[in-house]
């Protein structure tokens, strides 16, 4: 049985486990119908031209994890931003781990999707926001919707800000030969609220993992959301990340994606600007080797006038790695005075590495500023000579130049400890000790 | 200190240096002048070991050691410093961190431990005071957004920090106004000693009013066609390069 059939036939068993009376039940049923009709996307589709899911579909993934696998904090401490205090929502093989988590209901709700979906006190929020910005057409998103049960639920009321950043961590233990996870996150920042989130998926063994994650983020008027995705997973772990962001007037949402690991990673990042004077920022650093593959698909839909969007993705591709950047910007006819910037710069450090980069601009308004630029290059030989002539060996000089290349993406990281951590990850990924204070 | 014997070098099959002979002793300042395209910057790059250039004949010998197989970083470790005409911008790496990396990599190559942080800070303070460099300047990203004058001052600051035996200043005067030129020249003069040597590469004589050379060499079509003392530089300033070209044509 292929993965699609397995998922569809598992849906009934899944439904029997969860509350069929719940309003979400209808949403799930609609969603599975859409997935059944469309199935997994194939390379024939333009949006999936460079990313094949075929080999993943041949893996016999467990869809329902066995209950309660445990982990000791000390085994996994390094995956947390342990230098600072954070709220933590931790899942082990898709099951919430209360032992490893630190949630709160003190003025803000930082807790679980399963609780939000079942408790009456959250009904209003769920009715208002759940599955409201996520696509009802895109097959993998609807697959996630069909199986949506667990994940992070964060609700920040008007004028509130949690005392500390929130970490969402998904661990897979490898207790099953191969596992498919489908976390579903809902994040709501009401008017003038502020929030910082760090999300990470981490497989702890070399057993195969496929995560199909959907995150919905709602930023109301003047809300500020910083979202950091750390993708430094094991070489046998694949991630399809579907993030949908709905922004209202004067809100600022920044998503940073650091892609350093994994087997296959697909990031579908979608911004919808439903208001004026909105700022949407997408930044990414991708450093790959081996046969790793990362595909960044971004969409910014400028629906109203006077908004901005900024995209800056940097990629360094080594060995047999492959990368894709596809940045789509739509500016509606009424969205005058839009400023949309998009930049994608890549360095290929191996003859066998590949990058496919494609800007896609659909502009229907006439008074807008839109710019885009893609570059693919090697390291600058003159710069390399400059560093070497100062006594820095070639290998370190290359690392320093790559570090410098990626650096401006890190400038907007507002959590200092996270920035240091990412700097260290970059140095580690480049395989050298940079020899200076980061 | 430095002996260049019958050096032939070029790039992609084009020979640019066609038999250079030059000896530089400790404590000396040599100026290499010449018209555009005469091979001045190539000579500087070849001494510093730039890999694109192929040496087809002859040798560059530093303190008795043939540098033939030495990489640019090994040459730097042995005490060669090249001040670039167009220093490269490195965003995200401060001047201070860059110098720490350069110094510690050089120490590592010599089998030494990293320089202790307090010693490093002291050295940075001393050298920046010597060259009258604002401390704020040192925390800026290397060469990023620097003016022409700032870039050249930064090159001299690196020279001061790395304390090379042989400093080659490639067109350090280009793009500098007279005040910046004076500051840069003063810096070089303060760093000069009986144990080190300087090669000044320049198109114009004006830098040599501030950095007084012991010897002046004229490079033309890849060869040193005339050598003399600082008076030669004045003569070139008055007469231009044409008379040299005519003289060598004969």
XYZ file of C-alpha atoms in Angstrom:
688
model
C 0.000 0.000 0.000
C 1.417 3.385 -0.871
C 1.500 6.237 1.572
C -1.539 8.001 0.184
C -3.750 4.917 0.535
C -2.377 4.243 3.963
C -3.176 7.773 5.091
C -6.698 7.686 3.704
C -7.481 4.337 5.247
C -6.017 5.501 8.561
C -8.252 8.532 8.628
C -11.270 6.607 9.862
C -9.313 5.063 12.697
C -8.040 8.497 13.536
C -11.551 9.934 13.532
C -12.797 7.287 15.890
C -10.147 8.298 18.351
C -11.031 11.970 18.322
C -14.349 13.638 18.976
C -16.576 13.277 15.918
C -19.109 15.709 17.344
C -16.614 18.540 17.327
C -17.036 21.291 14.680
C -13.486 20.583 13.549
C -14.750 17.186 12.451
C -16.352 18.701 9.353
C -13.195 20.621 8.550
C -11.183 17.404 8.801
C -13.619 15.474 6.605
C -13.547 18.163 3.923
C -9.770 18.200 4.106
C -9.302 14.468 3.636
C -11.598 14.614 0.608
C -9.363 17.236 -0.950
C -6.261 15.185 -0.247
C -7.885 12.026 -1.591
C -8.691 13.842 -4.802
C -5.304 15.491 -5.259
C -2.842 13.162 -3.577
C 0.797 14.005 -3.118
C 2.057 16.703 -5.465
C 4.216 15.454 -8.318
C 7.019 17.041 -10.302
C 4.558 17.670 -13.100
C 3.175 20.526 -11.051
C 5.050 23.782 -11.574
C 5.334 24.402 -7.821
C 6.979 21.006 -7.317
C 9.117 20.939 -10.434
C 12.388 20.653 -8.529
C 11.281 18.701 -5.456
C 10.257 15.084 -5.690
C 8.316 13.351 -2.943
C 8.274 10.030 -4.756
C 10.875 8.185 -2.760
C 9.294 9.355 0.505
C 5.970 7.885 -0.560
C 7.562 4.464 -0.794
C 8.556 4.448 2.864
C 6.248 2.517 5.178
C 5.754 5.282 7.728
C 3.938 4.702 11.001
C 1.117 7.151 11.089
C 0.072 6.729 14.677
C 3.012 6.676 17.046
C 3.036 4.308 19.975
C 2.146 6.153 23.126
C 4.563 7.903 25.446
C 8.151 7.570 24.470
C 10.279 9.327 27.010
C 13.455 11.327 26.799
C 15.792 12.625 29.468
C 16.314 16.388 29.372
C 20.059 15.986 29.514
C 20.040 13.942 26.290
C 18.345 16.719 24.367
C 19.363 19.843 26.261
C 21.542 21.044 23.389
C 18.535 21.408 21.130
C 16.933 23.938 23.468
C 17.980 27.557 23.645
C 19.025 26.732 27.191
C 21.150 29.870 27.623
C 17.966 31.777 28.378
C 14.662 31.052 30.021
C 11.900 30.130 27.586
C 8.442 28.639 27.478
C 8.635 25.210 25.929
C 6.101 23.132 24.093
C 7.752 19.779 23.508
C 6.552 16.761 21.569
C 8.161 13.347 21.472
C 7.145 11.257 18.461
C 4.162 13.546 18.069
C 2.974 13.123 21.671
C 3.070 16.066 24.044
C 5.655 15.730 26.804
C 4.499 17.621 29.868
C 7.707 16.626 31.626
C 9.868 18.499 29.124
C 7.492 21.401 28.562
C 6.839 24.665 30.310
C 3.487 26.131 29.324
C 1.482 28.993 30.805
C -1.997 30.419 31.156
C -0.850 33.485 33.018
C -2.401 36.292 30.975
C -1.416 34.553 27.758
C -2.071 31.001 26.601
C 0.960 28.994 25.605
C -0.221 25.418 25.509
C -1.487 22.624 23.311
C -3.591 22.361 20.222
C -5.278 19.228 21.570
C -6.436 21.204 24.610
C -7.570 24.151 22.515
C -9.560 21.890 20.201
C -11.427 20.153 23.009
C -11.888 22.659 25.823
C -14.953 24.933 25.629
C -12.996 27.953 26.869
C -11.023 28.026 23.595
C -13.995 27.392 21.337
C -14.350 31.016 20.350
C -10.710 31.334 19.341
C -10.796 28.055 17.423
C -13.982 29.053 15.610
C -12.470 32.363 14.678
C -9.014 31.292 13.605
C -8.562 27.563 13.104
C -8.021 26.707 9.419
C -8.945 30.252 8.439
C -5.711 31.176 6.663
C -4.366 27.708 5.821
C -5.105 26.625 2.277
C -8.131 24.441 1.645
C -6.818 23.513 -1.759
C -3.153 22.648 -1.315
C -3.049 18.884 -0.857
C -0.391 18.558 1.848
C -1.935 21.332 3.904
C -5.302 19.622 3.724
C -3.652 16.329 4.628
C -2.372 17.994 7.779
C -5.778 19.554 8.436
C -7.416 16.133 8.176
C -5.126 14.758 10.862
C -4.903 17.964 12.904
C -4.993 17.160 16.566
C -1.752 18.124 18.224
C 0.724 20.943 18.102
C 1.305 24.297 19.716
C -1.476 26.674 20.582
C -0.452 30.203 21.432
C -2.912 32.952 22.130
C -1.638 36.391 23.117
C -4.483 38.777 24.020
C -4.550 42.476 23.227
C -1.575 44.495 24.560
C 0.103 41.420 26.037
C 3.535 40.042 25.606
C 4.819 36.799 27.154
C 7.732 37.243 29.556
C 9.982 35.097 27.430
C 10.270 33.524 23.995
C 8.425 30.295 23.183
C 10.218 27.223 21.890
C 8.277 24.598 19.977
C 10.286 21.394 19.725
C 9.415 18.164 17.996
C 11.643 15.198 18.747
C 11.531 11.816 17.119
C 13.161 9.037 19.054
C 13.581 6.427 16.346
C 11.629 3.908 18.418
C 9.715 3.193 15.259
C 11.491 2.255 12.044
C 9.961 5.240 10.319
C 7.428 7.770 11.426
C 5.275 10.443 9.872
C 4.361 13.426 12.009
C 1.772 16.078 11.303
C 1.932 18.828 13.870
C -0.577 21.622 13.648
C 0.181 24.983 15.243
C -2.098 27.945 15.767
C -0.621 31.246 16.845
C -2.695 34.324 17.464
C -1.305 37.705 18.464
C -4.156 40.087 19.098
C -3.962 43.881 18.763
C -0.659 45.315 19.950
C 0.523 41.968 21.243
C 4.072 40.786 20.805
C 5.587 37.324 20.546
C 8.801 35.504 19.733
C 8.751 31.849 18.698
C 11.541 29.395 17.908
C 10.548 26.179 16.159
C 12.693 23.129 15.709
C 12.210 19.560 14.468
C 14.824 17.106 15.610
C 15.255 13.443 14.896
C 17.525 11.695 17.385
C 18.420 8.652 15.288
C 18.991 7.770 11.663
C 15.522 6.258 11.302
C 13.420 7.884 8.645
C 11.118 10.745 9.660
C 8.672 12.724 7.560
C 7.058 15.775 9.092
C 4.226 17.572 7.361
C 3.684 20.623 9.533
C 1.123 23.402 9.255
C 1.370 26.639 11.207
C -1.196 29.386 11.092
C -0.165 32.783 12.411
C -2.541 35.674 12.917
C -1.131 39.102 13.660
C -3.819 41.648 14.463
C -3.396 45.446 14.299
C 0.060 46.583 15.511
C 1.021 43.078 16.628
C 4.656 42.048 16.323
C 5.622 38.417 15.727
C 9.155 37.106 15.292
C 9.287 33.494 14.180
C 12.509 31.545 13.895
C 12.711 28.165 12.206
C 15.806 26.126 12.938
C 16.160 23.338 10.406
C 19.263 21.405 11.326
C 17.801 17.939 11.430
C 19.361 14.497 10.866
C 20.171 13.411 7.329
C 17.259 10.974 7.288
C 14.629 13.485 8.361
C 12.422 15.294 5.874
C 10.225 18.275 6.543
C 7.399 19.858 4.628
C 6.627 23.089 6.387
C 3.478 24.986 5.493
C 3.226 28.339 7.218
C 0.341 30.715 6.617
C 0.370 34.230 7.988
C -2.536 36.612 8.128
C -1.569 40.194 8.950
C -3.739 43.146 9.831
C -2.856 46.844 9.631
C 0.448 48.051 11.094
C 1.523 44.597 12.141
C 5.094 43.388 11.725
C 5.862 39.718 11.154
C 9.349 38.424 10.546
C 10.125 34.811 9.718
C 13.734 33.633 9.737
C 14.468 30.201 8.336
C 17.833 28.614 9.023
C 18.201 25.519 6.879
C 21.361 23.610 7.676
C 20.268 20.007 7.797
C 17.716 17.381 6.962
C 17.263 15.214 3.904
C 14.504 16.991 2.066
C 13.057 20.252 3.313
C 10.268 22.145 1.670
C 9.254 25.497 3.107
C 5.958 26.916 1.927
C 5.812 30.334 3.499
C 2.722 32.370 2.713
C 1.974 35.930 3.795
C -1.394 37.607 3.303
C -1.519 41.321 3.967
C -5.070 42.092 5.016
C -4.597 45.699 6.043
C -2.439 48.757 5.482
C 1.065 49.698 6.621
C 2.004 46.084 7.146
C 5.596 44.904 7.232
C 6.318 41.295 6.239
C 9.878 40.052 6.371
C 11.259 36.692 5.280
C 14.885 35.903 5.752
C 16.763 32.707 5.228
C 20.196 31.211 5.466
C 20.670 27.846 3.799
C 23.925 25.913 4.104
C 23.832 22.446 2.625
C 26.123 19.542 1.813
C 25.810 15.801 1.073
C 22.701 15.163 -1.020
C 20.568 17.530 1.015
C 17.738 19.356 -0.623
C 15.974 22.520 0.493
C 13.161 24.194 -1.411
C 11.992 27.649 -0.305
C 8.677 28.655 -1.768
C 7.547 32.053 -0.569
C 4.391 33.959 -1.341
C 3.518 37.497 -0.387
C 0.092 38.662 -1.325
C -0.199 42.446 -1.140
C -3.949 42.880 -0.837
C -4.143 46.425 0.535
C -2.190 49.655 -0.150
C 0.877 51.055 1.641
C 2.496 47.825 2.739
C 5.998 46.493 2.587
C 7.595 43.115 2.158
C 11.241 42.205 2.410
C 12.773 38.918 1.356
C 16.413 38.094 1.717
C 17.572 34.503 1.252
C 21.182 33.456 1.167
C 22.329 29.986 0.203
C 25.632 28.164 0.315
C 25.542 24.831 -1.488
C 28.280 22.220 -1.306
C 28.814 18.634 -2.408
C 25.741 17.177 -4.165
C 23.200 19.405 -2.467
C 20.367 21.070 -4.295
C 18.433 24.200 -3.528
C 15.346 25.910 -4.814
C 14.151 29.437 -4.245
C 10.820 30.431 -5.701
C 9.584 33.790 -4.521
C 6.143 34.874 -5.617
C 4.866 38.383 -5.048
C 1.320 39.344 -5.940
C 0.312 42.996 -5.814
C -3.425 43.506 -6.214
C -4.774 46.399 -8.229
C -5.809 48.387 -5.172
C -2.488 47.760 -3.353
C -0.884 51.032 -4.448
C 2.293 52.300 -2.781
C 3.457 48.767 -2.175
C 7.160 48.293 -1.550
C 8.216 44.732 -2.246
C 11.829 43.676 -2.172
C 13.218 40.273 -2.887
C 16.798 39.125 -2.880
C 18.221 35.631 -3.309
C 21.973 35.184 -3.402
C 23.699 31.867 -3.692
C 27.193 30.507 -3.612
C 27.969 27.128 -5.087
C 31.083 25.676 -3.527
C 30.943 22.393 -5.394
C 30.635 21.642 -9.107
C 27.957 19.108 -8.287
C 25.703 21.389 -6.269
C 22.653 22.950 -7.901
C 20.384 25.882 -7.215
C 17.204 26.766 -9.067
C 16.057 30.272 -8.320
C 12.987 31.949 -9.700
C 11.301 35.230 -8.854
C 7.643 35.405 -9.791
C 6.079 38.839 -9.756
C 2.441 39.463 -10.528
C 1.827 43.171 -10.251
C -1.555 44.645 -11.003
C -1.118 48.071 -9.356
C 0.791 50.864 -11.109
C 2.269 52.912 -8.274
C 4.526 50.368 -6.590
C 8.183 49.726 -5.957
C 9.149 46.133 -6.525
C 12.636 44.845 -6.903
C 14.134 41.449 -7.111
C 17.564 40.054 -7.631
C 19.035 36.601 -7.873
C 22.702 35.839 -8.001
C 24.601 32.591 -8.227
C 28.324 32.772 -7.834
C 31.488 31.343 -6.431
C 33.542 32.933 -3.688
C 35.362 36.064 -4.764
C 38.991 35.097 -5.501
C 40.259 38.589 -4.807
C 38.604 38.566 -1.371
C 40.108 35.151 -0.689
C 43.572 36.421 -1.618
C 43.071 39.456 0.609
C 42.363 37.283 3.650
C 45.164 34.849 2.848
C 47.620 37.707 2.496
C 46.773 38.573 6.092
C 47.863 35.124 7.203
C 44.446 33.466 7.264
C 44.647 29.974 5.699
C 42.476 29.302 2.672
C 40.006 27.065 4.465
C 39.413 29.585 7.254
C 39.380 32.414 4.728
C 36.620 30.670 2.791
C 34.642 30.172 5.978
C 35.064 33.804 6.932
C 33.821 34.905 3.516
C 30.841 32.565 3.696
C 30.109 33.802 7.182
C 30.261 37.379 5.917
C 27.999 36.435 3.025
C 25.315 35.034 5.329
C 25.753 37.666 7.987
C 23.291 40.370 7.042
C 20.485 37.850 7.369
C 21.394 37.457 11.047
C 21.338 41.168 11.807
C 17.575 41.149 12.283
C 17.603 38.261 14.796
C 16.421 39.953 17.973
C 17.286 37.239 20.491
C 21.017 37.679 21.148
C 21.570 34.128 22.426
C 19.818 32.724 19.367
C 21.983 34.833 17.107
C 25.105 33.491 18.816
C 23.752 29.970 18.498
C 23.087 30.407 14.778
C 26.543 31.902 14.323
C 28.020 28.838 15.972
C 25.881 26.537 13.843
C 27.105 28.299 10.727
C 30.727 27.921 11.857
C 30.096 24.249 12.672
C 28.405 23.663 9.355
C 31.306 25.265 7.530
C 33.595 22.951 9.467
C 35.944 25.481 11.005
C 36.599 27.392 14.164
C 36.336 30.970 13.085
C 38.695 32.046 15.833
C 36.911 35.185 16.918
C 34.219 36.204 19.341
C 30.854 35.750 17.775
C 66.057 40.537 3.096
C 64.302 40.165 -0.249
C 66.028 39.049 -3.416
C 64.210 38.844 -6.704
C 66.215 37.105 -9.402
C 65.301 37.224 -13.078
C 61.595 36.920 -12.271
C 59.284 36.085 -15.143
C 55.607 35.822 -14.361
C 52.282 36.124 -16.091
C 48.636 35.242 -16.141
C 46.872 32.890 -18.537
C 49.912 32.609 -20.773
C 50.583 36.355 -21.020
C 53.969 37.210 -19.636
C 53.791 40.456 -17.650
C 57.032 40.427 -15.680
C 59.950 39.813 -17.998
C 63.016 39.400 -15.871
C 62.902 41.470 -12.682
C 65.982 41.765 -10.511
C 65.673 43.547 -7.199
C 67.347 43.384 -3.829
C 65.851 44.987 -0.736
C 67.838 45.085 2.511
C 66.496 45.536 6.016
C 65.990 49.185 6.908
C 65.534 50.266 3.295
C 62.649 51.906 1.492
C 62.339 51.167 -2.210
C 59.946 52.887 -4.552
C 58.769 51.209 -7.714
C 57.348 53.608 -10.229
C 56.150 53.209 -13.743
C 53.378 53.954 -16.181
C 50.054 52.131 -16.136
C 50.326 48.573 -17.306
C 54.039 48.325 -16.643
C 53.561 45.426 -14.221
C 53.782 47.205 -10.845
C 50.713 45.621 -9.248
C 51.581 42.252 -10.775
C 54.969 42.400 -9.097
C 53.295 43.155 -5.760
C 50.802 40.306 -6.208
C 53.498 37.826 -7.249
C 55.633 38.647 -4.205
C 52.557 38.135 -2.014
C 51.854 34.818 -3.746
C 48.613 35.395 -5.622
C 47.785 32.034 -7.135
C 46.438 33.204 -10.493
C 49.923 34.269 -11.503
C 52.347 31.718 -12.855
C 56.029 32.185 -12.266
C 57.760 30.755 -15.333
C 61.320 31.626 -14.458
C 63.403 33.132 -11.689
C 62.785 33.322 -7.970
C 61.597 35.383 -5.033
C 63.788 34.760 -2.003
C 62.982 36.040 1.477
C 65.797 35.831 3.994
C 67.475 33.083 2.020
C 64.307 31.051 1.533
C 62.856 30.513 -1.918
C 59.136 31.303 -1.763
C 58.283 29.332 -4.889
C 55.844 26.921 -3.264
C 54.613 29.148 -0.457
C 50.909 30.023 -0.348
C 49.846 33.617 0.301
C 49.156 32.810 3.960
C 52.555 31.146 4.377
C 54.221 34.219 2.935
C 52.240 36.339 5.380
C 53.425 34.099 8.225
C 57.007 34.587 7.043
C 56.594 38.352 7.250
C 55.326 39.674 3.922
C 52.484 42.178 3.995
C 50.678 43.604 0.994
C 48.605 46.727 1.366
C 45.894 46.481 -1.283
C 44.987 49.129 -3.771
C 41.363 48.062 -3.419
C 40.838 46.468 0.008
C 37.954 43.999 0.097
C 34.789 44.577 2.155
C 33.907 41.864 4.677
C 30.463 42.572 6.172
C 29.777 41.229 9.647
C 33.422 40.895 10.642
C 34.708 43.834 12.645
C 38.181 45.290 12.160
C 39.084 44.046 15.652
C 37.811 40.492 15.085
C 39.521 40.359 11.737
C 42.841 41.336 13.288
C 42.378 38.796 16.086
C 41.810 36.078 13.485
C 44.791 37.166 11.372
C 47.155 37.393 14.348
C 46.043 34.134 15.920
C 46.223 32.233 12.626
C 49.763 33.528 12.176
C 50.621 32.453 15.713
C 49.034 29.059 15.132
C 51.199 28.592 12.037
C 54.228 29.284 14.218
C 53.104 26.800 16.843
C 52.115 29.476 19.352
C 48.987 29.694 21.495
C 46.368 32.371 20.802
C 47.402 35.802 21.986
C 45.799 36.398 25.394
C 42.781 38.725 25.128
C 44.253 41.430 27.374
C 47.496 41.488 25.400
C 45.523 41.755 22.176
C 43.478 44.651 23.530
C 46.603 46.433 24.680
C 48.199 46.035 21.285
C 45.075 47.276 19.514
C 44.989 50.305 21.807
C 48.649 51.127 21.269
C 48.571 50.774 17.501
C 45.347 52.687 17.086
C 46.758 55.531 19.192
C 49.975 55.486 17.189
C 48.014 55.903 13.971
C 45.433 58.218 15.504
C 42.539 55.842 14.760
C 39.215 56.280 16.534
C 38.268 53.218 18.618
C 34.756 53.274 17.168
C 36.288 52.653 13.771
C 37.606 49.315 15.011
C 34.172 47.902 15.753
C 32.889 48.625 12.258
C 32.662 45.844 9.670
C 35.922 45.525 7.777
C 36.058 48.069 4.942
C 32.268 48.070 4.619
C 31.144 51.582 3.781
C 34.639 52.928 4.451
C 35.758 55.978 2.471
C 38.856 55.617 0.300
C 40.946 57.248 3.008
C 39.504 55.025 5.745
C 40.258 51.912 3.737
C 43.885 52.890 3.299
C 44.239 53.863 6.963
C 42.808 50.513 7.864
C 45.420 48.835 5.691
C 48.132 50.694 7.585
C 46.506 49.709 10.880
C 46.704 46.069 9.786
C 50.327 46.638 8.836
C 50.966 47.993 12.328
C 49.234 45.039 13.985
C 50.906 42.334 11.922
C 54.415 43.829 12.168
C 55.767 42.334 8.940
C 59.383 42.265 7.856
C 58.525 43.455 4.390
C 55.620 45.764 3.652
C 54.517 46.324 0.071
C 52.271 49.321 -0.400
C 50.432 48.965 -3.701
C 49.185 52.359 -4.922
C 48.399 53.356 -1.379
C 48.157 56.968 -2.518
C 45.429 56.387 -5.112
C 42.176 58.048 -4.252
C 43.564 59.932 -1.273
C 43.415 63.654 -0.714
C 46.488 65.371 0.631
C 45.439 65.136 4.311
C 44.686 61.438 4.083
C 47.919 60.910 2.220
C 49.873 62.631 4.998
C 48.175 60.530 7.697
C 48.891 57.285 5.869
C 52.506 58.271 5.137
C 53.090 59.293 8.749
C 51.791 55.920 9.836
C 54.231 54.114 7.586
C 57.108 56.283 8.785
C 56.302 55.549 12.429
C 56.393 51.824 11.726
C 59.678 51.889 9.838
C 62.713 50.460 11.566
C 66.161 49.152 10.841
C 64.784 45.608 10.896
C 62.015 45.944 8.355
C 61.753 47.105 4.794
C 59.176 48.855 2.645
C 58.398 48.694 -1.062
C 56.236 51.606 -2.184
C 54.487 51.102 -5.503
C 53.197 54.291 -7.001
C 52.428 56.013 -10.223
C 53.037 59.481 -8.846
C 55.887 61.075 -7.023
C 53.776 62.882 -4.406
C 53.645 60.012 -1.880
C 57.437 59.958 -1.971
C 57.510 63.489 -0.530
C 56.234 61.888 2.665
C 57.748 58.421 2.538
C 61.311 59.148 1.482
C 62.755 56.258 -0.542
C 66.364 55.132 -0.454
C 66.047 53.768 -3.969
C 63.724 54.398 -6.869
C 63.186 51.885 -9.649
C 61.351 52.454 -12.858
C 59.351 49.552 -14.206
C 58.501 49.486 -17.895
C 57.075 46.615 -19.884
C 57.832 44.136 -17.145
C 61.437 45.117 -16.546
C 63.248 47.507 -14.266
C 64.710 49.879 -16.797
C 66.255 52.420 -14.482
C 67.230 52.595 -10.828
C 68.409 55.535 -8.827
C 67.868 57.541 -5.688
C 64.942 59.770 -4.767
C 66.080 62.355 -7.352
C 64.950 59.931 -10.053
C 61.402 60.293 -8.782
C 61.599 64.064 -9.194
C 62.986 63.667 -12.662
C 60.049 61.407 -13.557
C 57.630 63.930 -12.133
C 59.130 66.664 -14.304
C 59.604 64.739 -17.507
C 56.852 62.113 -17.305
C 57.422 58.515 -18.352
C 57.869 59.163 -22.034
C 61.611 59.779 -21.865
C 62.075 56.427 -20.150
C 60.050 54.743 -22.851
C 62.135 56.451 -25.526
C 65.366 55.620 -23.775
C 64.492 51.933 -23.524
C 63.283 51.833 -27.109
C 66.756 52.836 -28.275
